[in-house]
Amino acid sequence: MEKAPSIIGLGYVIYGILVIVFIAVRLVTGLHLVAENAELNSIAFSDYIPLIFLGIIMVVSVFLIFLLSFFLFKRIKRIICLILSAFFLIGFPLGTILGIASFFVLTKPEVKEQFSS
């Protein structure tokens, strides 16, 4: 159980990389559709709003994922790790698996001792 937080932290790093790839593909596809639509008529700023929103979501999500993995590797801020794990439960299927595993590991008494020392 000593290495469990590090293993889950590694899982969150992989999850963060997958989120980057997924959202980057969505952004490129969206930009392509906006550019293709631009040939037919003029581009308005409102055409870019969903892409800007998606980019903001990506930056915030990836920051929180890597922050959580950093806390797990360093074994600091256990309560924040639990809160962020609950937040990532909505990321089905990988986020759900990691969130449940995080709750399971972070509530063990021996892991609590690792975070307090």
mmCIF file of C-alpha atoms in Angstrom:
data_model
loop_
_atom_site.group_PDB
_atom_site.id
_atom_site.type_symbol
_atom_site.label_atom_id
_atom_site.label_comp_id
_atom_site.label_asym_id
_atom_site.label_seq_id
_atom_site.Cartn_x
_atom_site.Cartn_y
_atom_site.Cartn_z
ATOM 1 C CA MET A 1 0.000 0.000 0.000
ATOM 2 C CA GLU A 2 3.071 2.210 0.254
ATOM 3 C CA LYS A 3 3.375 2.709 -3.516
ATOM 4 C CA ALA A 4 -0.360 2.897 -4.240
ATOM 5 C CA PRO A 5 -0.569 6.737 -4.284
ATOM 6 C CA SER A 6 2.326 6.859 -6.763
ATOM 7 C CA ILE A 7 0.669 4.294 -9.014
ATOM 8 C CA ILE A 8 -2.596 6.216 -8.976
ATOM 9 C CA GLY A 9 -0.633 9.426 -9.615
ATOM 10 C CA LEU A 10 0.887 7.780 -12.683
ATOM 11 C CA GLY A 11 -2.629 6.825 -13.782
ATOM 12 C CA TYR A 12 -3.662 10.470 -13.529
ATOM 13 C CA VAL A 13 -0.644 11.522 -15.617
ATOM 14 C CA ILE A 14 -1.715 9.091 -18.349
ATOM 15 C CA TYR A 15 -5.304 10.352 -17.999
ATOM 16 C CA GLY A 16 -4.075 13.946 -18.402
ATOM 17 C CA ILE A 17 -2.175 13.079 -21.568
ATOM 18 C CA LEU A 18 -5.259 11.366 -23.004
ATOM 19 C CA VAL A 19 -7.385 14.417 -22.175
ATOM 20 C CA ILE A 20 -4.879 16.647 -23.982
ATOM 21 C CA VAL A 21 -4.952 14.433 -27.070
ATOM 22 C CA PHE A 22 -8.761 14.103 -27.075
ATOM 23 C CA ILE A 23 -9.461 17.815 -26.704
ATOM 24 C CA ALA A 24 -6.702 18.782 -29.149
ATOM 25 C CA VAL A 25 -8.325 16.580 -31.786
ATOM 26 C CA ARG A 26 -11.686 18.193 -31.031
ATOM 27 C CA LEU A 27 -10.162 21.685 -31.350
ATOM 28 C CA VAL A 28 -8.460 20.898 -34.656
ATOM 29 C CA THR A 29 -11.660 19.383 -36.014
ATOM 30 C CA GLY A 30 -13.649 22.403 -34.867
ATOM 31 C CA LEU A 31 -11.176 24.835 -36.428
ATOM 32 C CA HIS A 32 -11.350 22.882 -39.666
ATOM 33 C CA LEU A 33 -15.152 23.109 -39.679
ATOM 34 C CA VAL A 34 -15.075 26.845 -38.984
ATOM 35 C CA ALA A 35 -12.489 27.382 -41.738
ATOM 36 C CA GLU A 36 -14.538 25.289 -44.159
ATOM 37 C CA ASN A 37 -17.619 27.332 -43.290
ATOM 38 C CA ALA A 38 -15.622 30.544 -43.856
ATOM 39 C CA GLU A 39 -15.385 29.791 -47.564
ATOM 40 C CA LEU A 40 -19.173 29.992 -47.802
ATOM 41 C CA ASN A 41 -19.699 33.141 -45.746
ATOM 42 C CA SER A 42 -17.853 35.503 -43.434
ATOM 43 C CA ILE A 43 -16.533 34.277 -40.088
ATOM 44 C CA ALA A 44 -18.050 35.786 -36.961
ATOM 45 C CA PHE A 45 -16.477 35.761 -33.523
ATOM 46 C CA SER A 46 -19.421 33.692 -32.308
ATOM 47 C CA ASP A 47 -18.188 30.819 -34.495
ATOM 48 C CA TYR A 48 -15.102 30.558 -32.287
ATOM 49 C CA ILE A 49 -16.837 30.735 -28.877
ATOM 50 C CA PRO A 50 -17.356 26.943 -28.511
ATOM 51 C CA LEU A 51 -13.704 26.366 -29.427
ATOM 52 C CA ILE A 52 -12.506 28.975 -26.935
ATOM 53 C CA PHE A 53 -14.704 27.414 -24.243
ATOM 54 C CA LEU A 54 -13.341 23.952 -25.065
ATOM 55 C CA GLY A 55 -9.776 25.282 -24.880
ATOM 56 C CA ILE A 56 -10.412 26.818 -21.461
ATOM 57 C CA ILE A 57 -11.909 23.562 -20.209
ATOM 58 C CA MET A 58 -8.854 21.689 -21.493
ATOM 59 C CA VAL A 59 -6.367 23.994 -19.777
ATOM 60 C CA VAL A 60 -8.205 23.909 -16.437
ATOM 61 C CA SER A 61 -8.805 20.146 -16.533
ATOM 62 C CA VAL A 62 -5.240 19.303 -17.443
ATOM 63 C CA PHE A 63 -3.910 21.655 -14.765
ATOM 64 C CA LEU A 64 -6.091 20.004 -12.113
ATOM 65 C CA ILE A 65 -5.167 16.500 -13.292
ATOM 66 C CA PHE A 66 -1.450 17.206 -13.113
ATOM 67 C CA LEU A 67 -1.862 19.050 -9.797
ATOM 68 C CA LEU A 68 -3.592 15.991 -8.354
ATOM 69 C CA SER A 69 -0.879 13.667 -9.641
ATOM 70 C CA PHE A 70 1.794 15.974 -8.173
ATOM 71 C CA PHE A 71 0.085 15.910 -4.764
ATOM 72 C CA LEU A 72 -0.172 12.120 -4.914
ATOM 73 C CA PHE A 73 3.508 11.712 -5.831
ATOM 74 C CA LYS A 74 4.614 14.083 -3.065
ATOM 75 C CA ARG A 75 2.019 12.722 -0.616
ATOM 76 C CA ILE A 76 0.747 16.146 0.396
ATOM 77 C CA LYS A 77 -2.749 17.669 0.736
ATOM 78 C CA ARG A 78 -4.764 14.452 1.068
ATOM 79 C CA ILE A 79 -8.118 16.249 1.433
ATOM 80 C CA ILE A 80 -7.552 18.199 -1.789
ATOM 81 C CA CYS A 81 -6.657 14.904 -3.477
ATOM 82 C CA LEU A 82 -9.982 13.459 -2.325
ATOM 83 C CA ILE A 83 -11.900 16.506 -3.581
ATOM 84 C CA LEU A 84 -10.189 16.440 -6.980
ATOM 85 C CA SER A 85 -10.725 12.683 -7.217
ATOM 86 C CA ALA A 86 -14.441 13.258 -6.671
ATOM 87 C CA PHE A 87 -14.387 15.882 -9.425
ATOM 88 C CA PHE A 88 -12.795 13.446 -11.891
ATOM 89 C CA LEU A 89 -15.394 10.742 -11.236
ATOM 90 C CA ILE A 90 -17.436 12.263 -14.082
ATOM 91 C CA GLY A 91 -14.694 11.441 -16.610
ATOM 92 C CA PHE A 92 -16.092 8.060 -17.641
ATOM 93 C CA PRO A 93 -14.489 5.462 -17.893
ATOM 94 C CA LEU A 94 -10.865 6.233 -16.926
ATOM 95 C CA GLY A 95 -11.646 9.111 -14.566
ATOM 96 C CA THR A 96 -14.259 7.007 -12.795
ATOM 97 C CA ILE A 97 -11.849 4.118 -12.310
ATOM 98 C CA LEU A 98 -9.089 6.412 -11.050
ATOM 99 C CA GLY A 99 -11.491 8.315 -8.790
ATOM 100 C CA ILE A 100 -12.796 5.158 -7.134
ATOM 101 C CA ALA A 101 -9.263 3.795 -6.741
ATOM 102 C CA SER A 102 -8.164 7.132 -5.269
ATOM 103 C CA PHE A 103 -10.948 7.044 -2.678
ATOM 104 C CA PHE A 104 -10.108 3.462 -1.830
ATOM 105 C CA VAL A 105 -6.399 4.210 -1.361
ATOM 106 C CA LEU A 106 -6.632 7.658 0.253
ATOM 107 C CA THR A 107 -8.994 6.487 2.992
ATOM 108 C CA LYS A 108 -6.674 3.700 4.198
ATOM 109 C CA PRO A 109 -5.081 4.436 7.611
ATOM 110 C CA GLU A 110 -1.537 3.639 6.464
ATOM 111 C CA VAL A 111 -1.881 6.062 3.535
ATOM 112 C CA LYS A 112 -3.244 8.733 5.868
ATOM 113 C CA GLU A 113 -0.030 8.362 7.889
ATOM 114 C CA GLN A 114 2.076 8.808 4.750
ATOM 115 C CA PHE A 115 0.307 12.062 3.965
ATOM 116 C CA SER A 116 0.582 13.397 7.513
ATOM 117 C CA SER A 117 4.312 12.776 7.892
#
